[in-house]
Short mmCIF file of C-alpha atoms in Angstrom, two decimals:
data_model
loop_
_atom_site.label_atom_id
_atom_site.label_comp_id
_atom_site.label_asym_id
_atom_site.label_seq_id
_atom_site.Cartn_x
_atom_site.Cartn_y
_atom_site.Cartn_z
CA MET A 363 2.72 -58.65 14.51
CA PRO A 364 -0.71 -57.25 15.40
CA ARG A 365 -3.26 -57.30 12.62
CA TRP A 366 -3.87 -53.55 12.82
CA LEU A 367 -0.18 -52.63 12.38
CA PRO A 368 0.05 -53.09 8.56
CA ARG A 369 -3.10 -51.03 8.08
CA ALA A 370 -1.76 -48.33 10.40
CA MET A 371 1.53 -48.22 8.50
CA VAL A 372 -0.25 -47.99 5.14
CA LEU A 373 -2.52 -45.26 6.49
CA ALA A 374 0.46 -43.32 7.89
CA PHE A 375 2.32 -43.52 4.60
CA ALA A 376 -0.82 -42.49 2.70
CA LEU A 377 -1.35 -39.48 4.98
CA TYR A 378 2.30 -38.49 4.62
CA ALA A 379 2.07 -38.78 0.83
CA CYS A 380 -1.10 -36.67 0.79
CA PHE A 381 0.59 -34.05 2.97
CA GLN A 382 3.61 -33.89 0.67
CA LEU A 383 1.37 -33.67 -2.38
CA GLY A 384 -0.73 -30.91 -0.81
CA SER A 385 2.38 -28.98 0.21
CA TRP A 386 3.81 -29.26 -3.31
CA VAL A 387 0.52 -28.14 -4.88
CA PHE A 388 0.25 -25.19 -2.47
CA HIS A 389 3.77 -23.97 -3.22
CA GLN A 390 3.16 -24.34 -6.94
CA LEU A 391 -0.09 -22.36 -6.76
CA ILE A 392 0.95 -19.69 -4.25
CA GLY A 393 1.31 -17.08 -6.99
CA PHE A 394 -2.12 -17.92 -8.39
CA LEU A 395 -3.69 -17.80 -4.92
CA ILE A 396 -2.22 -14.35 -4.29
CA THR A 397 -3.62 -13.25 -7.66
CA ILE A 398 -7.07 -14.49 -6.64
CA LEU A 399 -6.75 -12.67 -3.30
CA ILE A 400 -5.88 -9.40 -5.03
CA ALA A 401 -8.75 -9.83 -7.47
CA PHE A 402 -11.18 -10.51 -4.61
CA PHE A 403 -10.21 -7.35 -2.72
CA LEU A 404 -10.37 -5.33 -5.93
CA SER A 405 -13.87 -6.62 -6.56
CA LEU A 406 -14.83 -5.66 -3.00
CA ALA A 407 -13.46 -2.17 -3.60
CA ILE A 408 -15.58 -1.54 -6.70
CA GLU A 409 -18.66 -3.35 -5.33
CA PRO A 410 -20.31 -0.16 -3.94
CA ALA A 411 -20.04 1.65 -7.29
CA VAL A 412 -21.30 -1.39 -9.19
CA GLY A 413 -24.13 -1.86 -6.70
CA ARG A 414 -25.28 1.76 -7.06
CA MET A 415 -25.30 1.51 -10.85
CA ALA A 416 -27.14 -1.83 -10.71
CA ALA A 417 -29.76 -0.32 -8.37
CA ARG A 418 -30.47 2.32 -11.03
CA GLY A 419 -31.27 -0.30 -13.65
CA VAL A 420 -27.85 -0.89 -15.22
CA ARG A 421 -26.89 -4.52 -15.75
CA ARG A 422 -24.17 -5.67 -13.38
CA GLY A 423 -21.92 -6.79 -16.21
CA LEU A 424 -22.17 -3.44 -17.97
CA ALA A 425 -21.76 -1.55 -14.68
CA THR A 426 -18.63 -3.53 -13.83
CA PHE A 427 -17.25 -2.91 -17.33
CA LEU A 428 -17.84 0.85 -17.03
CA VAL A 429 -16.12 0.99 -13.63
CA PHE A 430 -13.12 -0.95 -14.90
CA LEU A 431 -12.98 1.20 -18.03
CA GLY A 432 -12.78 4.32 -15.88
CA VAL A 433 -10.03 2.80 -13.72
CA ILE A 434 -8.01 1.70 -16.78
CA VAL A 435 -8.35 5.08 -18.49
CA ALA A 436 -7.25 6.91 -15.34
CA CYS A 437 -4.26 4.60 -14.76
CA THR A 438 -3.22 4.75 -18.42
CA GLY A 439 -3.39 8.53 -18.48
CA PHE A 440 -1.31 8.79 -15.33
CA MET A 441 1.32 6.38 -16.64
CA VAL A 442 1.53 8.25 -19.95
CA LEU A 443 1.96 11.59 -18.19
CA LEU A 444 4.54 10.16 -15.80
CA GLY A 445 6.42 8.49 -18.65
CA SER A 446 6.48 11.70 -20.66
CA MET A 447 7.81 13.58 -17.65
CA LEU A 448 10.57 11.05 -17.05
CA ALA A 449 11.41 10.94 -20.75
CA GLY A 450 11.66 14.73 -20.83
CA GLN A 451 13.94 14.76 -17.80
CA ILE A 452 16.17 12.06 -19.30
CA ILE A 453 16.44 13.98 -22.59
CA ASP A 454 17.33 17.17 -20.76
CA LEU A 455 19.92 15.30 -18.70
CA VAL A 456 21.48 13.77 -21.80
CA GLU A 457 21.59 17.13 -23.57
CA GLU A 458 23.10 18.90 -20.59
CA PHE A 459 25.51 16.10 -19.67
CA PRO A 460 28.45 17.45 -21.77
CA LYS A 461 28.15 20.80 -19.98
CA TYR A 462 28.13 19.09 -16.58
CA LEU A 463 31.14 17.00 -17.59
CA ASP A 464 33.05 20.06 -18.82
CA SER A 465 32.37 21.89 -15.56
CA VAL A 466 33.60 18.88 -13.52
CA ILE A 467 36.75 18.54 -15.66
CA ARG A 468 37.42 22.27 -15.34
CA TRP A 469 37.12 22.06 -11.56
CA ILE A 470 39.48 19.05 -11.42
CA ASN A 471 42.06 20.81 -13.60
CA GLN A 472 41.94 23.97 -11.49
CA THR A 473 42.07 22.12 -8.20
CA PHE A 474 44.66 19.44 -8.91
CA HIS A 475 46.56 21.29 -11.68
CA SER A 476 45.90 18.48 -14.16
CA ASP A 477 45.40 18.58 -17.92
CA LEU A 478 42.31 16.47 -18.60
CA SER A 479 40.04 16.81 -21.60
CA ARG A 480 36.58 15.49 -22.35
CA VAL A 481 37.69 13.83 -25.58
CA GLU A 482 40.36 11.77 -23.80
CA ILE A 483 37.92 10.68 -21.11
CA GLN A 484 35.33 9.65 -23.69
CA ASP A 485 37.89 7.63 -25.67
CA SER A 486 39.13 5.86 -22.55
CA LEU A 487 35.58 5.01 -21.54
CA LEU A 488 34.63 3.69 -24.97
CA ARG A 489 37.74 1.48 -25.13
CA SER A 490 37.48 0.17 -21.58
CA ASP A 491 36.82 -3.52 -20.93
CA TRP A 492 34.21 -2.99 -18.22
CA LEU A 493 32.00 -0.98 -20.61
CA GLN A 494 32.10 -3.78 -23.18
CA ARG A 495 31.22 -6.35 -20.52
CA TYR A 496 28.39 -4.12 -19.29
CA VAL A 497 26.97 -3.78 -22.82
CA GLN A 498 27.14 -7.54 -23.33
CA SER A 499 25.43 -8.28 -20.02
CA SER A 500 22.80 -5.64 -20.74
CA ALA A 501 22.11 -7.16 -24.16
CA SER A 502 21.66 -10.60 -22.61
CA GLY A 503 19.43 -9.16 -19.89
CA VAL A 504 17.00 -7.61 -22.38
CA LEU A 505 15.27 -10.97 -22.82
CA ASP A 506 14.91 -11.37 -19.06
CA ILE A 507 13.41 -7.90 -18.75
CA SER A 508 11.02 -8.60 -21.63
CA ALA A 509 9.94 -11.88 -20.04
CA THR A 510 9.36 -10.11 -16.70
CA VAL A 511 7.28 -7.39 -18.37
CA LEU A 512 5.17 -9.94 -20.25
CA SER A 513 4.67 -11.97 -17.07
CA GLY A 514 3.57 -8.83 -15.19
CA LEU A 515 1.12 -7.90 -17.94
CA PHE A 516 -0.33 -11.41 -17.96
CA ARG A 517 -0.75 -11.36 -14.18
CA LEU A 518 -2.37 -7.92 -14.34
CA LEU A 519 -4.78 -9.17 -17.00
CA THR A 520 -5.58 -12.21 -14.84
CA ILE A 521 -6.31 -9.98 -11.84
CA PHE A 522 -8.67 -7.78 -13.85
CA LEU A 523 -10.42 -10.80 -15.35
CA PHE A 524 -11.10 -12.51 -12.00
CA SER A 525 -12.06 -9.27 -10.27
CA PHE A 526 -14.48 -8.56 -13.14
CA TYR A 527 -16.13 -11.96 -12.63
CA PHE A 528 -16.22 -11.53 -8.84
CA ALA A 529 -17.89 -8.11 -9.13
CA ALA A 530 -20.25 -8.95 -12.00
CA ASP A 531 -21.35 -12.29 -10.51
CA GLY A 532 -21.26 -11.19 -6.88
CA PRO A 533 -24.87 -12.15 -6.04
CA ARG A 534 -24.48 -15.51 -7.78
CA LEU A 535 -21.24 -16.17 -5.90
CA ARG A 536 -22.88 -15.38 -2.58
CA ARG A 537 -25.81 -17.67 -3.37
CA ALA A 538 -23.45 -20.49 -4.33
CA LEU A 539 -21.51 -20.04 -1.10
CA CYS A 540 -24.60 -19.88 1.08
CA SER A 541 -26.15 -22.96 -0.57
CA VAL A 542 -23.60 -25.23 1.16
CA LEU A 543 -24.09 -23.70 4.62
CA PRO A 544 -26.88 -23.96 7.20
CA PRO A 545 -29.17 -20.92 7.60
CA ALA A 546 -27.44 -19.67 10.76
CA ARG A 547 -24.05 -19.71 9.06
CA GLN A 548 -25.47 -18.06 5.95
CA ALA A 549 -26.39 -14.95 7.93
CA GLU A 550 -22.88 -14.74 9.39
CA VAL A 551 -21.24 -15.13 5.97
CA LEU A 552 -23.46 -12.47 4.42
CA ARG A 553 -22.77 -10.13 7.32
CA ALA A 554 -19.01 -10.65 6.98
CA TRP A 555 -19.26 -10.08 3.23
CA GLU A 556 -21.19 -6.84 3.72
CA ILE A 557 -18.66 -5.58 6.28
CA ALA A 558 -15.77 -6.44 3.92
CA VAL A 559 -17.44 -4.52 1.08
CA ASP A 560 -18.10 -1.47 3.29
CA LYS A 561 -14.60 -1.39 4.78
CA THR A 562 -12.70 -2.07 1.57
CA GLY A 563 -14.78 0.31 -0.52
CA GLY A 564 -14.71 2.93 2.21
CA TYR A 565 -10.94 2.61 2.52
CA LEU A 566 -10.45 3.03 -1.21
CA TYR A 567 -12.82 5.97 -1.57
CA SER A 568 -11.54 7.81 1.50
CA ARG A 569 -7.95 7.34 0.29
CA GLY A 570 -8.96 8.54 -3.15
CA LEU A 571 -10.53 11.68 -1.70
CA MET A 572 -7.44 12.38 0.43
CA ALA A 573 -5.26 11.79 -2.64
CA LEU A 574 -7.32 14.40 -4.51
CA VAL A 575 -6.92 16.94 -1.70
CA SER A 576 -3.19 16.21 -1.41
CA GLY A 577 -2.69 16.47 -5.16
CA ILE A 578 -4.47 19.83 -5.35
CA ALA A 579 -2.48 21.24 -2.43
CA HIS A 580 0.88 20.12 -3.84
CA TYR A 581 -0.07 21.30 -7.34
CA ILE A 582 -0.72 24.80 -6.02
CA LEU A 583 2.71 24.87 -4.35
CA LEU A 584 4.58 23.47 -7.37
CA ALA A 585 2.78 25.83 -9.76
CA MET A 586 3.63 28.83 -7.57
CA LEU A 587 7.30 27.79 -7.53
CA GLY A 588 7.33 27.26 -11.28
CA VAL A 589 8.40 23.60 -11.04
CA PRO A 590 7.95 21.80 -14.40
CA TYR A 591 5.46 18.96 -14.74
CA ALA A 592 3.48 20.21 -11.74
CA PRO A 593 0.23 18.31 -12.57
CA VAL A 594 2.00 14.96 -12.96
CA LEU A 595 4.03 15.46 -9.80
CA ALA A 596 0.89 16.42 -7.88
CA VAL A 597 -0.90 13.24 -9.00
CA TRP A 598 2.20 11.23 -8.08
CA VAL A 599 2.31 12.71 -4.58
CA GLY A 600 -1.41 12.21 -4.05
CA LEU A 601 -1.46 8.55 -5.04
CA VAL A 602 1.79 7.39 -3.43
CA SER A 603 1.21 9.31 -0.20
CA GLN A 604 -2.20 7.74 0.35
CA PHE A 605 -1.76 4.16 -0.77
CA ILE A 606 1.59 3.65 1.02
CA PRO A 607 0.64 4.23 4.68
CA THR A 608 2.63 6.27 7.21
CA ILE A 609 5.78 6.90 5.17
CA GLY A 610 4.15 7.32 1.77
CA THR A 611 4.09 11.12 1.98
CA TYR A 612 7.84 11.38 2.44
CA LEU A 613 8.55 8.80 -0.28
CA ALA A 614 6.24 10.63 -2.67
CA GLY A 615 7.81 14.01 -1.86
CA ALA A 616 11.28 12.86 -2.92
CA LEU A 617 10.53 13.15 -6.67
CA PRO A 618 9.10 16.71 -6.52
CA MET A 619 12.04 17.73 -4.33
CA LEU A 620 14.48 16.37 -6.92
CA ILE A 621 12.73 18.17 -9.80
CA ALA A 622 12.52 21.38 -7.76
CA PHE A 623 16.22 21.12 -6.94
CA THR A 624 17.03 21.31 -10.66
CA VAL A 625 15.19 24.64 -10.81
CA ASP A 626 16.51 26.15 -7.57
CA PRO A 627 18.01 24.40 -4.51
CA TRP A 628 15.92 26.59 -2.22
CA TYR A 629 12.75 25.33 -3.89
CA ALA A 630 13.58 21.82 -2.71
CA LEU A 631 13.60 23.10 0.89
CA TRP A 632 10.24 24.77 0.31
CA VAL A 633 8.81 21.50 -0.98
CA LEU A 634 10.24 19.57 1.99
CA GLY A 635 8.76 22.01 4.49
CA PHE A 636 5.37 21.90 2.79
CA VAL A 637 5.38 18.08 2.77
CA VAL A 638 6.10 17.95 6.52
CA ILE A 639 3.43 20.56 7.35
CA TYR A 640 0.81 18.94 5.13
CA GLN A 641 1.50 15.53 6.70
CA GLN A 642 0.63 16.95 10.13
CA PHE A 643 -2.51 18.61 8.75
CA GLU A 644 -3.58 15.34 7.15
CA ASN A 645 -2.87 13.19 10.21
CA TYR A 646 -4.62 15.38 12.79
CA LEU A 647 -7.40 17.15 10.85
CA LEU A 648 -8.22 15.62 7.48
CA GLN A 649 -7.77 11.88 7.94
CA PRO A 650 -9.77 11.47 11.21
CA LYS A 651 -12.82 13.15 9.67
CA LEU A 652 -12.72 11.20 6.42
CA THR A 653 -11.98 7.75 7.82
CA ALA A 654 -14.06 7.91 11.02
CA ARG A 655 -16.99 6.08 9.39
CA THR A 656 -15.07 3.88 6.95
CA VAL A 657 -11.80 2.51 8.37
CA ASP A 658 -11.87 3.44 12.04
CA ILE A 659 -8.69 1.78 13.34
CA HIS A 660 -5.89 3.17 15.47
CA PRO A 661 -2.83 4.48 13.56
CA ALA A 662 -0.56 2.12 15.50
CA VAL A 663 -2.77 -0.84 14.53
CA ALA A 664 -2.74 0.31 10.91
CA PHE A 665 1.05 0.61 10.88
CA GLY A 666 1.48 -2.79 12.55
CA SER A 667 -0.94 -4.41 10.10
CA VAL A 668 1.02 -2.98 7.18
CA ILE A 669 4.27 -4.39 8.57
CA ALA A 670 2.66 -7.79 9.14
CA GLY A 671 1.07 -7.79 5.69
CA THR A 672 4.38 -6.89 4.07
CA ALA A 673 6.14 -9.70 5.93
CA LEU A 674 3.50 -12.21 4.79
CA LEU A 675 2.67 -11.17 1.22
CA GLY A 676 5.08 -8.36 0.34
CA ALA A 677 3.64 -5.34 -1.46
CA VAL A 678 0.28 -7.07 -1.86
CA GLY A 679 0.00 -7.54 1.89
CA ALA A 680 0.84 -3.87 2.48
CA LEU A 681 -2.04 -2.81 0.23
CA ILE A 682 -4.74 -5.10 1.63
CA ALA A 683 -3.62 -5.14 5.26
CA ILE A 684 -5.59 -2.12 6.49
CA PRO A 685 -9.00 -3.03 4.96
CA ALA A 686 -8.53 -6.66 6.04
CA VAL A 687 -7.80 -5.67 9.66
CA ALA A 688 -10.65 -3.15 9.65
CA THR A 689 -13.03 -5.87 8.39
CA LEU A 690 -11.87 -8.33 11.04
CA GLN A 691 -12.14 -5.72 13.77
CA ALA A 692 -15.68 -4.74 12.76
CA PHE A 693 -16.79 -8.38 12.43
CA LEU A 694 -15.41 -9.46 15.80
CA GLY A 695 -16.72 -6.31 17.51
CA ALA A 696 -20.22 -7.78 17.61
CA TYR A 697 -19.00 -10.78 19.62
CA VAL A 698 -17.04 -8.82 22.24
CA LYS A 699 -19.03 -7.98 25.35
CA ARG A 700 -18.27 -4.50 26.69
CA TYR A 701 -18.89 -3.05 30.16
CA ASP A 702 -19.26 0.44 31.57
CA VAL A 703 -15.90 1.89 32.57
CA THR A 704 -15.51 2.84 36.22
CA ASP A 705 -15.15 6.50 37.10
CA ASP A 706 -11.60 6.15 38.37
CA PRO A 707 -9.00 8.92 37.90
CA ARG A 708 -6.47 6.33 36.77
CA VAL A 709 -8.63 5.59 33.72
CA HIS A 710 -8.03 9.17 32.54
CA GLY A 711 -4.30 8.96 33.16
CA ARG A 712 -4.31 10.75 36.53
CA ARG A 713 -2.78 9.37 39.72
CA GLN A 714 -5.11 8.62 42.57
CA ARG A 715 -4.51 10.35 45.87
CA PRO A 716 -3.64 7.96 48.73
CA GLU A 717 -6.47 9.27 50.90
CA ALA A 718 -8.95 8.49 48.08
CA ASP A 719 -8.01 4.80 47.87
CA PRO A 720 -11.22 2.75 48.66
CA LEU A 721 -9.29 0.11 50.62
CA LEU A 722 -7.60 2.74 52.75
CA VAL A 723 -10.90 4.53 53.40
CA ARG A 724 -12.59 1.31 54.51
CA ALA A 725 -9.66 0.46 56.78
CA ARG A 726 -9.86 3.86 58.47
CA ARG A 727 -13.61 3.49 58.99
CA ALA A 728 -13.11 0.04 60.55
CA LEU A 729 -10.45 1.44 62.92
CA ARG A 730 -12.77 4.25 63.96
CA ARG A 731 -15.62 1.83 64.72
CA THR A 732 -13.38 -0.45 66.77
CA GLY A 733 -11.68 2.42 68.56
#
């Protein structure tokens, strides 16, 4: 046996053990790493506001706290309004359910010449085995739901805590990162950081402005139609339509259409038509002007990045995909050498005439000289 073989075997086993340990640690910490990633992008999003307040003499910690306080107050107010709307709709549905049931039973009796009554149906439902099993399973699932809610609240608190530290100690974090890099690399890291802040903050603020415009437009329509809870529905449409790319407008319009349908079925068609028309106005007029200087990427690239981000990180990837791709595109743009485009008709999508082909022209000239 060669002398180096035992050492090689020990080294191979050690490397394999380290790989298995690293893989196990990574899979155990994947949720925490995603939380850190969300917190980092959130800190990048609020960095411009914190930086402006710090430039005016406000301490970074206090500025970060004020920004987060505004975000929490806005989110809490929206959730309270949305919850009150849903609670009101559920109460109305419960109160009107006996009338709906009586109308359905009356239609069944008239159509099939039966003799059903609401009391008999209620008794049969209350005595059925499947209802008892459903109640038992629901009672056992309350603990699971409570655990899920508590876990979500803890993760949300963790995200806010880390993003607060990232935003408040941003300069210190950059200095700590640059202290382990050579001067040439420090400039590249700082440039990438600045681009990430501009793109992420610009994406958030441009989406917020478009959400405001969308909310106002939909509020005017819903108020004119007399749809209940018009302010809450307008805020819902504005937020969902902007922060879920491409299909967010149609997903957000489903709830106002459902509420409008309870008032008048024709109102739901009005809401659908307005959603479609406003989507075209936003895509071709509003969005290009607002995002030209912030997140200037092609719509197809944005849609593909959202699909890729969703496949990798789920809903988190869908939210951070567009600013991440915009940051990468802007950072790599400085290293891509570009040339002047030739004045060829094919560049503009037009076919070139055969007699204008340079090779054919040179061949004809050569034939003329030889002839």
